PDB file of C-alpha atoms in Angstrom:
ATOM      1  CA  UNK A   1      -6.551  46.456 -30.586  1.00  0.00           C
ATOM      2  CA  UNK A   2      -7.766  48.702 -33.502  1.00  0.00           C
ATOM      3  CA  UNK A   3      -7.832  52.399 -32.145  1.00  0.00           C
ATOM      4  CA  UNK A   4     -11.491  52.715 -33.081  1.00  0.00           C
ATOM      5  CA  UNK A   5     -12.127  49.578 -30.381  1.00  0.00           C
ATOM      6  CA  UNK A   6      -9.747  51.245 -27.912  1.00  0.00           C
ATOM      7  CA  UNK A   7     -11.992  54.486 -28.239  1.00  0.00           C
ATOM      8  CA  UNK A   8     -15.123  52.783 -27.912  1.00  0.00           C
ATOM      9  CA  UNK A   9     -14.396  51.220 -24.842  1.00  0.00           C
ATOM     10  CA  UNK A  10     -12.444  53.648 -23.200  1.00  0.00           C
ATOM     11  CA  UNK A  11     -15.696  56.310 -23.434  1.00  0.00           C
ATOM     12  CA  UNK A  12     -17.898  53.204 -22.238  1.00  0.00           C
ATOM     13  CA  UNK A  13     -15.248  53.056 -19.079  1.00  0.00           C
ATOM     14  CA  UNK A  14     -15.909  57.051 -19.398  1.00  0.00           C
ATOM     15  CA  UNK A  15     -19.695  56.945 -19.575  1.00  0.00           C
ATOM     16  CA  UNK A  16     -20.008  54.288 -16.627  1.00  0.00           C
ATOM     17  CA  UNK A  17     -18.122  57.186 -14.260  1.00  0.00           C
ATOM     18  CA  UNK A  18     -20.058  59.694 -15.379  1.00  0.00           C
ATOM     19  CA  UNK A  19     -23.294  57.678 -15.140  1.00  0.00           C
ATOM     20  CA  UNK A  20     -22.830  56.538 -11.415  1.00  0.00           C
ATOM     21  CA  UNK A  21     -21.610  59.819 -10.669  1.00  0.00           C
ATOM     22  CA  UNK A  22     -24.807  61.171 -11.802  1.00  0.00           C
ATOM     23  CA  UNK A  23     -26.704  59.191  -9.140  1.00  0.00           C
ATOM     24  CA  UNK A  24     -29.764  60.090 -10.974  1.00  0.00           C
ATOM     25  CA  UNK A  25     -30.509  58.215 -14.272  1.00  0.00           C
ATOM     26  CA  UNK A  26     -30.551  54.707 -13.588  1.00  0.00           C
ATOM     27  CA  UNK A  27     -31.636  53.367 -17.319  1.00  0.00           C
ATOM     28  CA  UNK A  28     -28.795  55.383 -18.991  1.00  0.00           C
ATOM     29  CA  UNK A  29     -26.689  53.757 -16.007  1.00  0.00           C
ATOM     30  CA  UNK A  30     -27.642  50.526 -17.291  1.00  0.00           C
ATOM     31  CA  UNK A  31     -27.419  51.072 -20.795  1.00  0.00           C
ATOM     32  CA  UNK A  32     -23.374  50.647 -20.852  1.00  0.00           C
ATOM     33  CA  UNK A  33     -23.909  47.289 -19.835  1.00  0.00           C
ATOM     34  CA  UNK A  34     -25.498  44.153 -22.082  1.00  0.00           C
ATOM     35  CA  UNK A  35     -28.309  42.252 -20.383  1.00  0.00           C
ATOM     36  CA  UNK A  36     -26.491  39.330 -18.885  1.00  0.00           C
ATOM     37  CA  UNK A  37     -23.709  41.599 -17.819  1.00  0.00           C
ATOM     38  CA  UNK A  38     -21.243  39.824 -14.662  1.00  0.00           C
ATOM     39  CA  UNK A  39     -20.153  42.989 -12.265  1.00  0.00           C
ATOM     40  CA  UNK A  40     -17.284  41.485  -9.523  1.00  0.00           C
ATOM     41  CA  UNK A  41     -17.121  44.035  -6.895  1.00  0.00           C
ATOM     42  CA  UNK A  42     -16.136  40.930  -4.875  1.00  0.00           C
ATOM     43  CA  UNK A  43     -12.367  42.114  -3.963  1.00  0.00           C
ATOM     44  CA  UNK A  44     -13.826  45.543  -2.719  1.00  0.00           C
ATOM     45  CA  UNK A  45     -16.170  43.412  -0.394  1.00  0.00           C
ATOM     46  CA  UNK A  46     -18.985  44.608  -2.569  1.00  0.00           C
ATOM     47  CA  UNK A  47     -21.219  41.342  -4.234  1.00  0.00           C
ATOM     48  CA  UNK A  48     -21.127  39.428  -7.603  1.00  0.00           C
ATOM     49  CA  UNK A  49     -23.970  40.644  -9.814  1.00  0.00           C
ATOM     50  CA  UNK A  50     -24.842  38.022 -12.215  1.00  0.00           C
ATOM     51  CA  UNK A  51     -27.335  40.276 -14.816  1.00  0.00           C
ATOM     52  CA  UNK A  52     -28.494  43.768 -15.067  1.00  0.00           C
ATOM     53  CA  UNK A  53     -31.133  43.006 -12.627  1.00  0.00           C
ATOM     54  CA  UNK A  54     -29.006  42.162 -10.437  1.00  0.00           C
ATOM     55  CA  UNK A  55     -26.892  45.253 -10.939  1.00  0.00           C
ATOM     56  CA  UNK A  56     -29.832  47.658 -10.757  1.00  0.00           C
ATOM     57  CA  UNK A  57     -31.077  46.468  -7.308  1.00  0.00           C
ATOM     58  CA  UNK A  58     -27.426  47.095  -6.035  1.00  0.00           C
ATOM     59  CA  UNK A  59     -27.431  50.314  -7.829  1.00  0.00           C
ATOM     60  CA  UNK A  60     -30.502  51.585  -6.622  1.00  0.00           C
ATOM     61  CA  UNK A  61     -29.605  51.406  -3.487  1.00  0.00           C
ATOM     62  CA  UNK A  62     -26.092  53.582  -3.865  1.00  0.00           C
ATOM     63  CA  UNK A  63     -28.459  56.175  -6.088  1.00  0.00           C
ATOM     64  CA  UNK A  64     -30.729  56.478  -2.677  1.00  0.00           C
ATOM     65  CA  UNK A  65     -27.914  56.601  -0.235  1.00  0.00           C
ATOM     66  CA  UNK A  66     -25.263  58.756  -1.399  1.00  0.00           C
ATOM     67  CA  UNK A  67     -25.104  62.573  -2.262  1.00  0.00           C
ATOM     68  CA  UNK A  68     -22.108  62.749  -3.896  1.00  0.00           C
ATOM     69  CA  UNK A  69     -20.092  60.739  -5.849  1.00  0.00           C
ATOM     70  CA  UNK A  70     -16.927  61.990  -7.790  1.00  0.00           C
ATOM     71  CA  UNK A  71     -14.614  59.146 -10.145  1.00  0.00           C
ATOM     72  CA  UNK A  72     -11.383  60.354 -11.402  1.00  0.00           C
ATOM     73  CA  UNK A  73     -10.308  57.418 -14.367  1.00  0.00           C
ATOM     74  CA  UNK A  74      -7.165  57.326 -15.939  1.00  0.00           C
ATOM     75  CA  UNK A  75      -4.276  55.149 -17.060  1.00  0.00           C
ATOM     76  CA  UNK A  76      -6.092  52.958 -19.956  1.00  0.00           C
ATOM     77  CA  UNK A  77      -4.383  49.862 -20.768  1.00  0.00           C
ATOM     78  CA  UNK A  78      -5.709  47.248 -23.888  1.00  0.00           C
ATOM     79  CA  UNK A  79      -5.499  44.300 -22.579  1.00  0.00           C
ATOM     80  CA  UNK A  80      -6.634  42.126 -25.320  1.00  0.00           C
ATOM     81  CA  UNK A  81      -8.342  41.647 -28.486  1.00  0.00           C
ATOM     82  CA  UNK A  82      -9.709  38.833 -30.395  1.00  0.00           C
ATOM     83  CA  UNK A  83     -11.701  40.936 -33.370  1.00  0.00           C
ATOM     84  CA  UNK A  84     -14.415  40.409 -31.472  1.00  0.00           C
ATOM     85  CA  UNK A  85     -14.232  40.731 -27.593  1.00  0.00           C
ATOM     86  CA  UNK A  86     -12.234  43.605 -26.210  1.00  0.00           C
ATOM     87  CA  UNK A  87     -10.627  43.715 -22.654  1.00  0.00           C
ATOM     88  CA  UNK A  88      -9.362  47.237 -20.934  1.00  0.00           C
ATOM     89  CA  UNK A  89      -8.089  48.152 -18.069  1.00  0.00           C
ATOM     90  CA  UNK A  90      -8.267  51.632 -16.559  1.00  0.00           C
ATOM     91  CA  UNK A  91      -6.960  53.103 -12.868  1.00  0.00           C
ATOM     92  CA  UNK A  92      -9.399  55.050 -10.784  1.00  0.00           C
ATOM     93  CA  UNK A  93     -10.034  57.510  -7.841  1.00  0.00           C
ATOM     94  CA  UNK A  94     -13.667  57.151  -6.971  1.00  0.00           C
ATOM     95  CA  UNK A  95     -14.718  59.106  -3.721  1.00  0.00           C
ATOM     96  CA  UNK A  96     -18.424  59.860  -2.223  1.00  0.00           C
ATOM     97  CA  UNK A  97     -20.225  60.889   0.385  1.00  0.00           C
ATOM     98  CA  UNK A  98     -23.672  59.883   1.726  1.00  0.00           C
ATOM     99  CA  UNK A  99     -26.582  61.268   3.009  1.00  0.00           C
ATOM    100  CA  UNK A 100     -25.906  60.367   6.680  1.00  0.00           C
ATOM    101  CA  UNK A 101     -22.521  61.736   6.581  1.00  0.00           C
ATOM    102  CA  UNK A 102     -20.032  59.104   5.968  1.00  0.00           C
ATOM    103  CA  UNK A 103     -17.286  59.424   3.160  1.00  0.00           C
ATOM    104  CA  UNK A 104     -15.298  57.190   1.235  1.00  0.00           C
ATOM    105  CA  UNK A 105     -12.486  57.129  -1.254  1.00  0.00           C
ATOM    106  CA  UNK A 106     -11.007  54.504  -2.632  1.00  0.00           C
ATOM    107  CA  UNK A 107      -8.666  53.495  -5.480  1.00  0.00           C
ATOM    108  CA  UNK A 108      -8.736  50.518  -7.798  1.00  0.00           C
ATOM    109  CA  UNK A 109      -8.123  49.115 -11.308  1.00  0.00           C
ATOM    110  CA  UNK A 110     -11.320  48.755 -13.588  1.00  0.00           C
ATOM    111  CA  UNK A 111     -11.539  46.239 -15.777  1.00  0.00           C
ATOM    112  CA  UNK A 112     -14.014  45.885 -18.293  1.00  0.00           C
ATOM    113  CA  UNK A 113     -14.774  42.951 -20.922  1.00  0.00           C
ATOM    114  CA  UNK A 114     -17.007  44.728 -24.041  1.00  0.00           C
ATOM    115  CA  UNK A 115     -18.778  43.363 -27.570  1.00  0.00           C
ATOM    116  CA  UNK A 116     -20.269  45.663 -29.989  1.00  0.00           C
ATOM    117  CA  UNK A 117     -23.657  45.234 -30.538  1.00  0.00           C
ATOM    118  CA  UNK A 118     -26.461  46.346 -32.396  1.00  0.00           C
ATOM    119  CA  UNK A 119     -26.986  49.327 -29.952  1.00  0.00           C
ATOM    120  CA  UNK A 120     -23.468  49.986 -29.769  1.00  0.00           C
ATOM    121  CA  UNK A 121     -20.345  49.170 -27.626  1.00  0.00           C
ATOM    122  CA  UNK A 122     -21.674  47.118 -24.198  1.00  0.00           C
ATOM    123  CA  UNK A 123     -19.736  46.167 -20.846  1.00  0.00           C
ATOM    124  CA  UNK A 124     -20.618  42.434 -20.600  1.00  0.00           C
ATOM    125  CA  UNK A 125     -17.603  42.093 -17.703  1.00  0.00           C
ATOM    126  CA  UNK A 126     -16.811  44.542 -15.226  1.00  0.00           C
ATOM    127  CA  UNK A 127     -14.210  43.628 -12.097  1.00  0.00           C
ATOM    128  CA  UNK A 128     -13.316  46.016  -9.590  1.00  0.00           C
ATOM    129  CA  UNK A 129      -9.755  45.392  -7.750  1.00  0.00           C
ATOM    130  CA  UNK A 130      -8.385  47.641  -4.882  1.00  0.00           C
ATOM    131  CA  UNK A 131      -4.869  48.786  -5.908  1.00  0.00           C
ATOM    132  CA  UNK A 132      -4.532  50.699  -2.505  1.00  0.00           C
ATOM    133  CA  UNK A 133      -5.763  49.456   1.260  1.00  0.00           C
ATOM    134  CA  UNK A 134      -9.779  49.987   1.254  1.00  0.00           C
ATOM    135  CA  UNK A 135     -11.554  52.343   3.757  1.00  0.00           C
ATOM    136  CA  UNK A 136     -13.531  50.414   6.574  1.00  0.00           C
ATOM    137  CA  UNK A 137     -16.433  53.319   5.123  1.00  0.00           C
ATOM    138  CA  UNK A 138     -16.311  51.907   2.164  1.00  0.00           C
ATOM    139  CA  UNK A 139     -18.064  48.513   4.081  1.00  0.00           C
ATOM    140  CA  UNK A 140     -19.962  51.239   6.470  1.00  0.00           C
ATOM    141  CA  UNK A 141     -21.619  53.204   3.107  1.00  0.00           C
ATOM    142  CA  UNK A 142     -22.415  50.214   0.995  1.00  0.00           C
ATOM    143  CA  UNK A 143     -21.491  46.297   2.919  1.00  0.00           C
ATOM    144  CA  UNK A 144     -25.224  45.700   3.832  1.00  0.00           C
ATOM    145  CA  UNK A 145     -26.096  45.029   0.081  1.00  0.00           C
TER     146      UNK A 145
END
């Protein structure tokens, strides 16, 4: 992978921490990702989000409920490149707290699949997988979506 690909996607995988960290800006949350973007939170118990729609309505709801969140990403591994499509991988610490109290902390293995486009470097794959036992808050803060 050419080093100017491996920078552009590891600030995406950057920007998409600090966006949901945020909990605030949900269009510049969005804007890391293209429009028919797949997001597999399924091995975290969390849902498969087949477009941004999709993604928003689950995101909306995590803006509304939590207070905090705080995602400490490290570790970033290419995993492939085809001139075109580029695959990394990246280990994170994500924690937060909600508004009625609960907690969480979990960490997991982001993996994101990203094109450049005309607007610039876009997630159009993103698969969360637990590399430690998950939290039963973790189902507590966000299972009912």
């Amino acid at each position: 992978m050419p080093e100017d690909v491996r920078t552009a996607i590891e600030r995406l995988m950057i920007d998409y921490c600090y966006n949901v960290d945020a909990l605030e800006d949900m269009d510049r949350f969005l804007s890391i990702f293209t429009e028919d973007a797949v997001t597999d939170m399924t091995a975290i118990g969390l849902p498969l989000m087949k477009d941004r729609g999709e993604l928003k309505a689950f995101f909306e709801g995590v803006f509304e409920t939590m207070s905090h969140h705080f995602h400490f990403i490290s570790n970033f591994r290419p995993e492939s490149w085809d001139g075109e499509v580029g695959i990394m991988q990246a280990y994170v610490i994500g924690m937060g707290h909600s508004k009625d109290g609960n907690t969480v902390a979990v960490q997991v293995r982001y993996r994101m699949e990203c094109i450049e486009t005309a607007d610039g470097w876009k997630c159009r794959h993103y698969t969360i997988t637990p590399m430690m036992p998950l939290p039963g808050s973790l189902d507590e803060i966000h299972g009912d979506r």
